[in-house]
Amino acid sequence: MNTIQTEKKSFFSNLTVQILIAMVVGAILGIFVHNNYSPESAKEFSGYIKMLATVFIRLVQMIISPLVFTTLVVGIAKLGDIKAVGRIGGKALGWFFSASLISLLIGMFWVNVLQPGTGLLLSDVDTASAAEVTDKTQVFSAQNFIEHIIPKSIVEAMATNEILQIVIFSIFFGLAAASIGDNAKPVVNALDKTSHIILKMVNYVMKFAPIGVFGAIAGVFAIRDLSELLITYAKFFGSFMVGISSLWVVLLLIGYLFLKGRMTTLLKRIVGPIIIAFGTTSSEAVFPKLTEELERFGVKDRIVSFMLPLGYSFNLDGSMMYMTFASIFIAQAYGVDLDMGTQITMLLVLMLTSKGIAGVPRASLVVVAATCGMFNIPIEGIALILPIDHFCDMFRSATNVLGNAIATSVVGKWEKDS
C-alpha cells in the first residue's frame, strides 16, 4: 500500500505531468466560461486569468539577462582563446542558417502544394485588429538588423531582454577576461558562482510553470470558440500542421543522424520545456530550464551558454517555417500571383529580416507584415490569420525549442569529438 502511494506521489510531482494536467484543466475551465457566460464577462475573466501566465513569464524574463551574461562570459573565459570562440561560433551559425533555409523551404513547399489561401472569402475580415502588428512595420526593415544587434548600452539591453545584444557584449567581455588571464579569475569565479545561484532560482520559478500554463490556456479558451475557429480555418490550420509536422520529422531525423541513440535521451530531457513553450506560446519562457536540461544531458556548460542565446536569435525554426507559409498564404488570399523567382527572393529577404527581431512582441507576424509590404501584398491581410495565430504560435514555440535543443546538442557532440 505504501509503495503505491509513493509511486503516485512521484508521478504527480513530475513537472511535465503537472503541466499536462494544468493544460487540460485550463482548457475545461476556459470552455466552460466561454459557453456559460456573456462575451464581455468571458473577456474580463480571460484578462484576469491570463495574469497567471504573465506572472510566470515575467519571473522567467527576470532571470534571463543575468543568466545569459554570467554563463556566456564564464563559458568564453573557460574556452580561453578567440580561435575556440570562432570555431564554435562558425559551427553554430552554419547550422542556424542551414536550419533556417530548410524551415523556410518547407513552409514555401507546403503552401504552394496545398494552396490554403486560394478561393478564400475575404468578407467579415476585421482589418482593425491588425493595426497593432502593421503599425510596427513602419519602423521595421532589413537595415535595422545592424542597429539591432549592436547594443548602445548593456544596461538598456538587459533591461529590455535583448538577448542578441547581451550576447555581443558578453562575447567581448569574455574574450577580454580570457586575454587578461589569472588577473581576471576572481571576476570569472564570482560570475560562475552567480550563474549557479541563478540556475537555483530557475528551479523555484519552474514550480510556478503549471499555474502559468493553466492561466494561459484558460484565458484563450474563454474568449475563443475553438470548434468554430477550426471549421473557419480548417484549410489554413490543416496545411500549417502538415508543414510543422514535416519540419518536426526533418529535425528529428537530423537529430538521430548526428546523436544516434542519445537523441531519445535528449527528447526525454526536453519534453518539459517543449510543453511549457507550447502552453505559454513563449520559447523564451523555457530558456533557463532548457539551459539546465541540456547541461544535464551532457552538453558542456560553455557550449550551452554560447549556443542557446545565439539560437534564440538566429535559430527559430518553427517561426521561420510559418513566415514563408503565412506570407504566401496572404498573397494567395488576395490573388497576388508570385512566381517562383519572387518567392525565392522573398525567402532570402526573410532569411535576413527574421534575424533581427528577437524580443519583438509577435515577432513572426511583424516580419510577415513587413515582407508583405516589400512585395506589394496587402499588409492588412495579417487580419486573416490573427484569429488562429495563437494556436499556430503554440506549435511554433514548441518547434523553436526542439530546434535549439538539437542544434546545441549536435555542436556539443562535435566539440567533444574534435
Tab-separated table of C-alpha atoms in Angstrom:
chain	number	residue	atom	x	y	z
A	1	MET	CA	0.000	0.000	0.000
A	2	ASN	CA	2.802	2.417	0.929
A	3	THR	CA	4.611	1.554	-2.309
A	4	ILE	CA	1.560	2.515	-4.377
A	5	GLN	CA	1.225	5.847	-2.545
A	6	THR	CA	4.922	6.602	-3.103
A	7	GLU	CA	4.595	5.871	-6.834
A	8	LYS	CA	1.526	8.085	-7.102
A	9	LYS	CA	3.315	10.910	-5.315
A	10	SER	CA	6.365	10.692	-7.554
A	11	PHE	CA	4.164	10.562	-10.673
A	12	PHE	CA	2.166	13.681	-9.833
A	13	SER	CA	5.194	15.558	-8.541
A	14	ASN	CA	6.732	15.338	-12.039
A	15	LEU	CA	6.719	18.838	-13.598
A	16	THR	CA	5.716	17.582	-17.069
A	17	VAL	CA	2.716	15.701	-15.640
A	18	GLN	CA	1.667	18.762	-13.639
A	19	ILE	CA	1.825	20.942	-16.758
A	20	LEU	CA	-0.215	18.471	-18.834
A	21	ILE	CA	-2.868	18.342	-16.085
A	22	ALA	CA	-2.840	22.163	-15.924
A	23	MET	CA	-3.402	22.360	-19.700
A	24	VAL	CA	-6.416	20.007	-19.547
A	25	VAL	CA	-7.975	21.722	-16.504
A	26	GLY	CA	-7.322	25.157	-18.041
A	27	ALA	CA	-8.992	24.146	-21.312
A	28	ILE	CA	-12.029	22.729	-19.467
A	29	LEU	CA	-12.406	25.891	-17.363
A	30	GLY	CA	-11.966	28.154	-20.399
A	31	ILE	CA	-14.557	26.242	-22.456
A	32	PHE	CA	-16.995	26.299	-19.500
A	33	VAL	CA	-16.651	30.087	-19.147
A	34	HIS	CA	-16.979	30.590	-22.930
A	35	ASN	CA	-20.178	28.533	-23.109
A	36	ASN	CA	-21.892	29.805	-19.942
A	37	TYR	CA	-21.065	33.498	-19.694
A	38	SER	CA	-21.521	36.552	-21.891
A	39	PRO	CA	-18.657	37.560	-24.224
A	40	GLU	CA	-17.970	40.607	-22.030
A	41	SER	CA	-17.724	38.520	-18.849
A	42	ALA	CA	-15.594	35.901	-20.614
A	43	LYS	CA	-13.236	38.604	-21.875
A	44	GLU	CA	-12.938	40.068	-18.379
A	45	PHE	CA	-12.276	36.593	-16.939
A	46	SER	CA	-9.658	35.955	-19.638
A	47	GLY	CA	-7.846	39.185	-18.755
A	48	TYR	CA	-7.644	38.229	-15.081
A	49	ILE	CA	-6.731	34.554	-15.517
A	50	LYS	CA	-4.022	35.387	-18.069
A	51	MET	CA	-2.271	37.327	-15.318
A	52	LEU	CA	-1.087	33.942	-14.013
A	53	ALA	CA	0.737	33.343	-17.292
A	54	THR	CA	2.059	36.911	-17.292
A	55	VAL	CA	3.476	36.460	-13.778
A	56	PHE	CA	5.216	33.224	-14.784
A	57	ILE	CA	6.716	34.692	-17.978
A	58	ARG	CA	7.818	37.823	-16.068
A	59	LEU	CA	9.552	35.635	-13.471
A	60	VAL	CA	11.430	33.864	-16.259
A	61	GLN	CA	12.285	37.112	-18.044
A	62	MET	CA	13.620	38.425	-14.726
A	63	ILE	CA	16.460	35.879	-14.765
A	64	ILE	CA	17.221	35.591	-18.494
A	65	SER	CA	19.587	38.589	-18.756
A	66	PRO	CA	21.806	37.729	-15.766
A	67	LEU	CA	21.783	34.048	-16.756
A	68	VAL	CA	22.888	34.743	-20.350
A	69	PHE	CA	25.563	37.212	-19.245
A	70	THR	CA	27.093	35.133	-16.453
A	71	THR	CA	27.058	31.756	-18.209
A	72	LEU	CA	28.302	33.132	-21.525
A	73	VAL	CA	31.168	35.138	-20.002
A	74	VAL	CA	32.252	32.157	-17.877
A	75	GLY	CA	31.965	29.816	-20.863
A	76	ILE	CA	34.108	32.024	-23.123
A	77	ALA	CA	36.656	32.648	-20.352
A	78	LYS	CA	36.956	28.873	-19.948
A	79	LEU	CA	37.407	28.443	-23.707
A	80	GLY	CA	40.450	30.645	-23.286
A	81	ASP	CA	41.052	31.948	-26.799
A	82	ILE	CA	39.475	33.650	-29.790
A	83	LYS	CA	40.097	30.627	-32.035
A	84	ALA	CA	37.865	28.387	-29.902
A	85	VAL	CA	35.100	31.012	-29.860
A	86	GLY	CA	35.402	31.447	-33.634
A	87	ARG	CA	35.334	27.676	-34.220
A	88	ILE	CA	32.192	27.109	-32.143
A	89	GLY	CA	30.573	30.288	-33.481
A	90	GLY	CA	31.266	29.189	-37.070
A	91	LYS	CA	29.681	25.779	-36.464
A	92	ALA	CA	26.716	27.423	-34.752
A	93	LEU	CA	25.999	29.948	-37.497
A	94	GLY	CA	26.491	27.300	-40.199
A	95	TRP	CA	23.893	25.135	-38.502
A	96	PHE	CA	21.492	28.017	-37.841
A	97	PHE	CA	21.440	29.317	-41.402
A	98	SER	CA	21.088	25.794	-42.833
A	99	ALA	CA	18.185	25.060	-40.454
A	100	SER	CA	16.560	28.413	-41.284
A	101	LEU	CA	16.800	27.709	-45.019
A	102	ILE	CA	15.272	24.229	-44.606
A	103	SER	CA	12.453	25.627	-42.433
A	104	LEU	CA	11.652	28.410	-44.920
A	105	LEU	CA	11.694	25.948	-47.844
A	106	ILE	CA	9.320	23.557	-46.038
A	107	GLY	CA	6.865	26.422	-45.452
A	108	MET	CA	7.149	27.556	-49.082
A	109	PHE	CA	6.725	23.997	-50.394
A	110	TRP	CA	3.539	23.148	-48.492
A	111	VAL	CA	1.785	26.496	-49.000
A	112	ASN	CA	2.325	26.078	-52.770
A	113	VAL	CA	1.224	22.437	-52.823
A	114	LEU	CA	-1.852	22.775	-50.574
A	115	GLN	CA	-2.867	26.339	-51.627
A	116	PRO	CA	-4.760	27.149	-48.370
A	117	GLY	CA	-5.385	30.780	-49.394
A	118	THR	CA	-6.910	30.081	-52.804
A	119	GLY	CA	-10.641	30.790	-53.002
A	120	LEU	CA	-10.789	32.268	-49.503
A	121	LEU	CA	-13.727	34.613	-48.843
A	122	LEU	CA	-12.437	37.955	-47.595
A	123	SER	CA	-15.708	39.302	-46.211
A	124	ASP	CA	-16.043	39.952	-42.466
A	125	VAL	CA	-12.308	40.354	-42.032
A	126	ASP	CA	-11.524	42.622	-39.081
A	127	THR	CA	-8.660	44.674	-40.505
A	128	ALA	CA	-8.665	46.976	-37.475
A	129	SER	CA	-7.350	44.117	-35.340
A	130	ALA	CA	-4.221	44.006	-37.497
A	131	ALA	CA	-3.261	47.612	-36.648
A	132	GLU	CA	-1.185	46.531	-33.629
A	133	VAL	CA	1.070	44.494	-35.920
A	134	THR	CA	1.076	46.627	-39.062
A	135	ASP	CA	1.986	49.792	-37.105
A	136	LYS	CA	5.286	48.174	-36.098
A	137	THR	CA	6.263	47.525	-39.715
A	138	GLN	CA	6.714	51.262	-40.369
A	139	VAL	CA	9.990	51.231	-38.443
A	140	PHE	CA	10.943	47.650	-39.189
A	141	SER	CA	13.259	46.882	-42.098
A	142	ALA	CA	16.269	44.787	-43.038
A	143	GLN	CA	18.504	47.827	-42.489
A	144	ASN	CA	17.593	47.794	-38.803
A	145	PHE	CA	19.446	44.499	-38.396
A	146	ILE	CA	22.888	46.011	-37.721
A	147	GLU	CA	21.456	48.650	-35.390
A	148	HIS	CA	19.544	45.958	-33.551
A	149	ILE	CA	22.424	43.606	-32.804
A	150	ILE	CA	24.945	46.179	-31.518
A	151	PRO	CA	23.966	47.476	-28.053
A	152	LYS	CA	24.376	51.172	-27.338
A	153	SER	CA	24.043	50.348	-23.650
A	154	ILE	CA	24.361	46.942	-21.981
A	155	VAL	CA	22.101	48.224	-19.190
A	156	GLU	CA	19.379	49.034	-21.737
A	157	ALA	CA	19.892	45.667	-23.458
A	158	MET	CA	19.482	43.827	-20.147
A	159	ALA	CA	16.501	45.948	-19.146
A	160	THR	CA	14.683	45.038	-22.377
A	161	ASN	CA	15.963	41.417	-22.527
A	162	GLU	CA	17.588	41.921	-25.929
A	163	ILE	CA	19.307	38.530	-25.952
A	164	LEU	CA	21.356	39.120	-29.102
A	165	GLN	CA	22.730	42.420	-27.779
A	166	ILE	CA	23.603	40.784	-24.438
A	167	VAL	CA	25.402	38.028	-26.371
A	168	ILE	CA	27.519	40.590	-28.278
A	169	PHE	CA	28.561	42.380	-25.075
A	170	SER	CA	29.201	39.083	-23.243
A	171	ILE	CA	31.447	37.806	-26.053
A	172	PHE	CA	33.603	40.945	-25.850
A	173	PHE	CA	33.648	40.795	-22.054
A	174	GLY	CA	34.501	37.083	-22.018
A	175	LEU	CA	37.302	37.429	-24.578
A	176	ALA	CA	38.766	40.361	-22.648
A	177	ALA	CA	38.641	38.342	-19.423
A	178	ALA	CA	40.303	35.370	-21.127
A	179	SER	CA	43.084	37.574	-22.529
A	180	ILE	CA	43.915	39.006	-19.076
A	181	GLY	CA	44.399	35.502	-17.676
A	182	ASP	CA	44.868	34.927	-13.938
A	183	ASN	CA	44.091	38.547	-13.035
A	184	ALA	CA	40.518	38.054	-14.252
A	185	LYS	CA	39.996	34.800	-12.310
A	186	PRO	CA	38.309	36.433	-9.278
A	187	VAL	CA	35.736	38.089	-11.569
A	188	VAL	CA	35.154	34.897	-13.605
A	189	ASN	CA	34.809	32.824	-10.418
A	190	ALA	CA	32.320	35.321	-8.992
A	191	LEU	CA	30.256	35.193	-12.198
A	192	ASP	CA	30.480	31.381	-12.164
A	193	LYS	CA	29.033	31.256	-8.634
A	194	THR	CA	26.394	33.837	-9.625
A	195	SER	CA	25.304	31.656	-12.576
A	196	HIS	CA	24.809	28.693	-10.215
A	197	ILE	CA	22.688	30.851	-7.890
A	198	ILE	CA	20.555	31.944	-10.880
A	199	LEU	CA	20.144	28.318	-12.008
A	200	LYS	CA	18.900	27.551	-8.492
A	201	MET	CA	16.383	30.364	-8.936
A	202	VAL	CA	15.246	28.598	-12.125
A	203	ASN	CA	14.123	25.628	-10.008
A	204	TYR	CA	11.995	27.926	-7.852
A	205	VAL	CA	10.470	29.726	-10.834
A	206	MET	CA	9.640	26.467	-12.664
A	207	LYS	CA	7.437	25.364	-9.764
A	208	PHE	CA	5.074	28.115	-10.934
A	209	ALA	CA	5.035	26.797	-14.543
A	210	PRO	CA	1.851	24.661	-14.244
A	211	ILE	CA	-0.066	27.657	-12.826
A	212	GLY	CA	1.225	29.858	-15.650
A	213	VAL	CA	0.246	27.321	-18.313
A	214	PHE	CA	-3.183	26.887	-16.672
A	215	GLY	CA	-3.792	30.651	-16.853
A	216	ALA	CA	-2.628	30.937	-20.468
A	217	ILE	CA	-4.808	28.061	-21.718
A	218	ALA	CA	-7.910	29.036	-19.708
A	219	GLY	CA	-7.620	32.647	-20.899
A	220	VAL	CA	-7.501	31.689	-24.577
A	221	PHE	CA	-10.321	29.127	-24.484
A	222	ALA	CA	-12.576	31.551	-22.578
A	223	ILE	CA	-12.682	34.003	-25.498
A	224	ARG	CA	-12.140	31.667	-28.475
A	225	ASP	CA	-14.649	29.164	-29.832
A	226	LEU	CA	-12.139	26.521	-30.876
A	227	SER	CA	-14.589	24.388	-32.890
A	228	GLU	CA	-15.825	27.425	-34.844
A	229	LEU	CA	-12.272	28.628	-35.439
A	230	LEU	CA	-11.107	25.255	-36.694
A	231	ILE	CA	-14.050	24.984	-39.102
A	232	THR	CA	-13.416	28.502	-40.463
A	233	TYR	CA	-9.665	27.977	-40.684
A	234	ALA	CA	-9.644	24.240	-41.342
A	235	LYS	CA	-7.695	24.526	-44.595
A	236	PHE	CA	-5.175	27.043	-43.244
A	237	PHE	CA	-4.601	25.289	-39.913
A	238	GLY	CA	-4.577	21.826	-41.506
A	239	SER	CA	-1.994	22.939	-44.072
A	240	PHE	CA	0.072	24.590	-41.337
A	241	MET	CA	0.007	21.372	-39.300
A	242	VAL	CA	1.247	19.403	-42.317
A	243	GLY	CA	4.125	21.876	-42.679
A	244	ILE	CA	5.085	21.959	-38.992
A	245	SER	CA	4.833	18.149	-38.751
A	246	SER	CA	7.152	17.838	-41.755
A	247	LEU	CA	9.622	20.164	-40.014
A	248	TRP	CA	9.481	18.026	-36.856
A	249	VAL	CA	10.200	14.892	-38.894
A	250	VAL	CA	13.195	16.582	-40.562
A	251	LEU	CA	14.553	17.911	-37.236
A	252	LEU	CA	14.159	14.541	-35.509
A	253	LEU	CA	15.793	12.682	-38.405
A	254	ILE	CA	18.739	15.106	-38.348
A	255	GLY	CA	18.931	14.698	-34.576
A	256	TYR	CA	19.020	10.889	-34.796
A	257	LEU	CA	21.539	11.114	-37.641
A	258	PHE	CA	24.046	13.037	-35.508
A	259	LEU	CA	23.187	11.912	-31.969
A	260	LYS	CA	22.164	8.299	-32.710
A	261	GLY	CA	20.564	6.602	-29.671
A	262	ARG	CA	21.213	9.591	-27.402
A	263	MET	CA	18.513	11.517	-29.272
A	264	THR	CA	15.873	9.545	-27.323
A	265	THR	CA	17.513	10.617	-24.057
A	266	LEU	CA	17.540	14.230	-25.250
A	267	LEU	CA	13.810	14.104	-26.052
A	268	LYS	CA	13.065	12.825	-22.549
A	269	ARG	CA	15.072	15.718	-21.134
A	270	ILE	CA	13.383	18.457	-23.169
A	271	VAL	CA	9.776	17.250	-23.173
A	272	GLY	CA	9.040	19.504	-20.164
A	273	PRO	CA	10.426	22.690	-21.764
A	274	ILE	CA	8.623	21.856	-25.032
A	275	ILE	CA	5.272	21.518	-23.249
A	276	ILE	CA	5.811	24.766	-21.310
A	277	ALA	CA	6.625	26.585	-24.571
A	278	PHE	CA	3.528	25.030	-26.164
A	279	GLY	CA	1.239	26.083	-23.305
A	280	THR	CA	2.562	29.623	-22.874
A	281	THR	CA	3.362	30.261	-26.594
A	282	SER	CA	6.745	31.525	-25.440
A	283	SER	CA	10.018	29.773	-26.227
A	284	GLU	CA	11.688	32.485	-24.128
A	285	ALA	CA	9.813	31.172	-21.066
A	286	VAL	CA	11.830	27.940	-21.126
A	287	PHE	CA	15.276	29.409	-21.797
A	288	PRO	CA	16.595	28.907	-18.228
A	289	LYS	CA	15.045	25.426	-17.877
A	290	LEU	CA	16.369	24.366	-21.289
A	291	THR	CA	19.849	25.538	-20.268
A	292	GLU	CA	19.665	23.318	-17.193
A	293	GLU	CA	18.316	20.262	-19.042
A	294	LEU	CA	20.922	20.426	-21.820
A	295	GLU	CA	23.715	20.559	-19.247
A	296	ARG	CA	22.181	17.520	-17.513
A	297	PHE	CA	22.042	15.804	-20.899
A	298	GLY	CA	25.820	16.127	-21.041
A	299	VAL	CA	26.497	19.190	-23.192
A	300	LYS	CA	29.315	21.219	-21.637
A	301	ASP	CA	28.133	24.378	-19.898
A	302	ARG	CA	30.430	26.564	-22.037
A	303	ILE	CA	28.755	25.194	-25.210
A	304	VAL	CA	25.213	25.586	-23.843
A	305	SER	CA	25.882	29.127	-22.630
A	306	PHE	CA	27.261	30.080	-26.054
A	307	MET	CA	24.809	28.218	-28.323
A	308	LEU	CA	21.418	28.842	-26.713
A	309	PRO	CA	21.493	32.672	-26.629
A	310	LEU	CA	22.623	32.677	-30.275
A	311	GLY	CA	19.958	30.106	-31.134
A	312	TYR	CA	17.206	32.234	-29.649
A	313	SER	CA	18.162	34.993	-32.082
A	314	PHE	CA	19.185	33.008	-35.173
A	315	ASN	CA	17.522	29.595	-34.973
A	316	LEU	CA	13.751	29.899	-34.572
A	317	ASP	CA	12.846	27.024	-36.905
A	318	GLY	CA	9.094	26.962	-36.239
A	319	SER	CA	8.781	30.723	-36.708
A	320	MET	CA	10.799	30.580	-39.938
A	321	MET	CA	8.562	27.904	-41.437
A	322	TYR	CA	5.494	29.966	-40.513
A	323	MET	CA	6.854	33.159	-42.080
A	324	THR	CA	7.010	31.879	-45.658
A	325	PHE	CA	3.805	29.909	-45.165
A	326	ALA	CA	1.810	32.908	-43.872
A	327	SER	CA	3.266	35.439	-46.335
A	328	ILE	CA	2.402	33.335	-49.396
A	329	PHE	CA	-0.977	32.376	-47.865
A	330	ILE	CA	-1.943	36.079	-47.695
A	331	ALA	CA	-0.791	36.564	-51.301
A	332	GLN	CA	-2.978	33.611	-52.375
A	333	ALA	CA	-5.978	35.017	-50.471
A	334	TYR	CA	-5.691	38.372	-52.254
A	335	GLY	CA	-4.989	36.807	-55.643
A	336	VAL	CA	-1.446	38.198	-55.830
A	337	ASP	CA	0.499	35.963	-58.189
A	338	LEU	CA	4.050	35.263	-57.017
A	339	ASP	CA	6.272	33.435	-59.487
A	340	MET	CA	8.965	31.088	-58.180
A	341	GLY	CA	11.717	33.694	-58.645
A	342	THR	CA	9.784	36.191	-56.498
A	343	GLN	CA	9.153	33.545	-53.847
A	344	ILE	CA	12.863	32.671	-53.693
A	345	THR	CA	13.655	36.383	-53.313
A	346	MET	CA	11.067	36.572	-50.517
A	347	LEU	CA	12.721	33.591	-48.845
A	348	LEU	CA	16.138	35.287	-48.951
A	349	VAL	CA	14.659	38.514	-47.562
A	350	LEU	CA	13.121	36.544	-44.697
A	351	MET	CA	16.494	34.891	-44.022
A	352	LEU	CA	17.873	38.359	-43.256
A	353	THR	CA	14.963	40.270	-41.713
A	354	SER	CA	13.994	37.477	-39.320
A	355	LYS	CA	17.406	37.581	-37.620
A	356	GLY	CA	16.878	40.988	-36.095
A	357	ILE	CA	13.557	40.522	-34.344
A	358	ALA	CA	14.406	38.591	-31.184
A	359	GLY	CA	12.474	40.221	-28.351
A	360	VAL	CA	9.922	41.935	-30.632
A	361	PRO	CA	6.347	41.112	-29.480
A	362	ARG	CA	4.512	38.924	-32.016
A	363	ALA	CA	7.765	38.857	-33.955
A	364	SER	CA	6.657	36.376	-36.625
A	365	LEU	CA	3.625	38.485	-37.548
A	366	VAL	CA	5.719	41.677	-37.652
A	367	VAL	CA	8.128	40.052	-40.117
A	368	VAL	CA	5.245	38.658	-42.211
A	369	ALA	CA	3.637	42.116	-42.367
A	370	ALA	CA	6.952	43.754	-43.314
A	371	THR	CA	7.591	41.133	-46.008
A	372	CYS	CA	4.109	41.571	-47.460
A	373	GLY	CA	4.743	45.321	-47.703
A	374	MET	CA	8.011	44.747	-49.602
A	375	PHE	CA	6.289	42.537	-52.207
A	376	ASN	CA	3.112	44.617	-52.688
A	377	ILE	CA	0.902	42.151	-50.819
A	378	PRO	CA	-1.814	43.915	-48.737
A	379	ILE	CA	-0.413	44.238	-45.199
A	380	GLU	CA	-3.928	44.215	-43.748
A	381	GLY	CA	-4.009	40.554	-44.791
A	382	ILE	CA	-2.445	39.888	-41.390
A	383	ALA	CA	-6.033	40.172	-40.089
A	384	LEU	CA	-6.806	36.917	-41.916
A	385	ILE	CA	-4.512	34.881	-39.688
A	386	LEU	CA	-4.783	36.788	-36.391
A	387	PRO	CA	-7.757	34.781	-35.019
A	388	ILE	CA	-5.925	31.445	-35.385
A	389	ASP	CA	-2.408	32.756	-34.790
A	390	HIS	CA	-2.330	31.902	-31.075
A	391	PHE	CA	-2.856	28.211	-31.805
A	392	CYS	CA	-0.235	28.264	-34.556
A	393	ASP	CA	2.099	30.032	-32.119
A	394	MET	CA	1.815	27.090	-29.709
A	395	PHE	CA	3.334	24.769	-32.294
A	396	ARG	CA	5.867	27.375	-33.476
A	397	SER	CA	7.179	27.910	-29.952
A	398	ALA	CA	7.478	24.173	-29.254
A	399	THR	CA	9.326	23.686	-32.561
A	400	ASN	CA	11.733	26.537	-31.749
A	401	VAL	CA	12.677	24.775	-28.502
A	402	LEU	CA	13.203	21.431	-30.254
A	403	GLY	CA	15.371	23.034	-32.966
A	404	ASN	CA	17.597	24.851	-30.477
A	405	ALA	CA	17.980	21.789	-28.257
A	406	ILE	CA	19.110	19.652	-31.206
A	407	ALA	CA	21.461	22.360	-32.545
A	408	THR	CA	23.127	22.822	-29.148
A	409	SER	CA	23.465	19.065	-28.558
A	410	VAL	CA	24.938	18.382	-32.005
A	411	VAL	CA	27.508	21.205	-31.774
A	412	GLY	CA	28.328	19.962	-28.265
A	413	LYS	CA	28.978	16.493	-29.674
A	414	TRP	CA	31.160	17.909	-32.474
A	415	GLU	CA	33.247	19.806	-29.925
A	416	LYS	CA	33.602	16.700	-27.744
A	417	ASP	CA	34.737	14.625	-30.728
A	418	SER	CA	37.158	17.250	-32.072
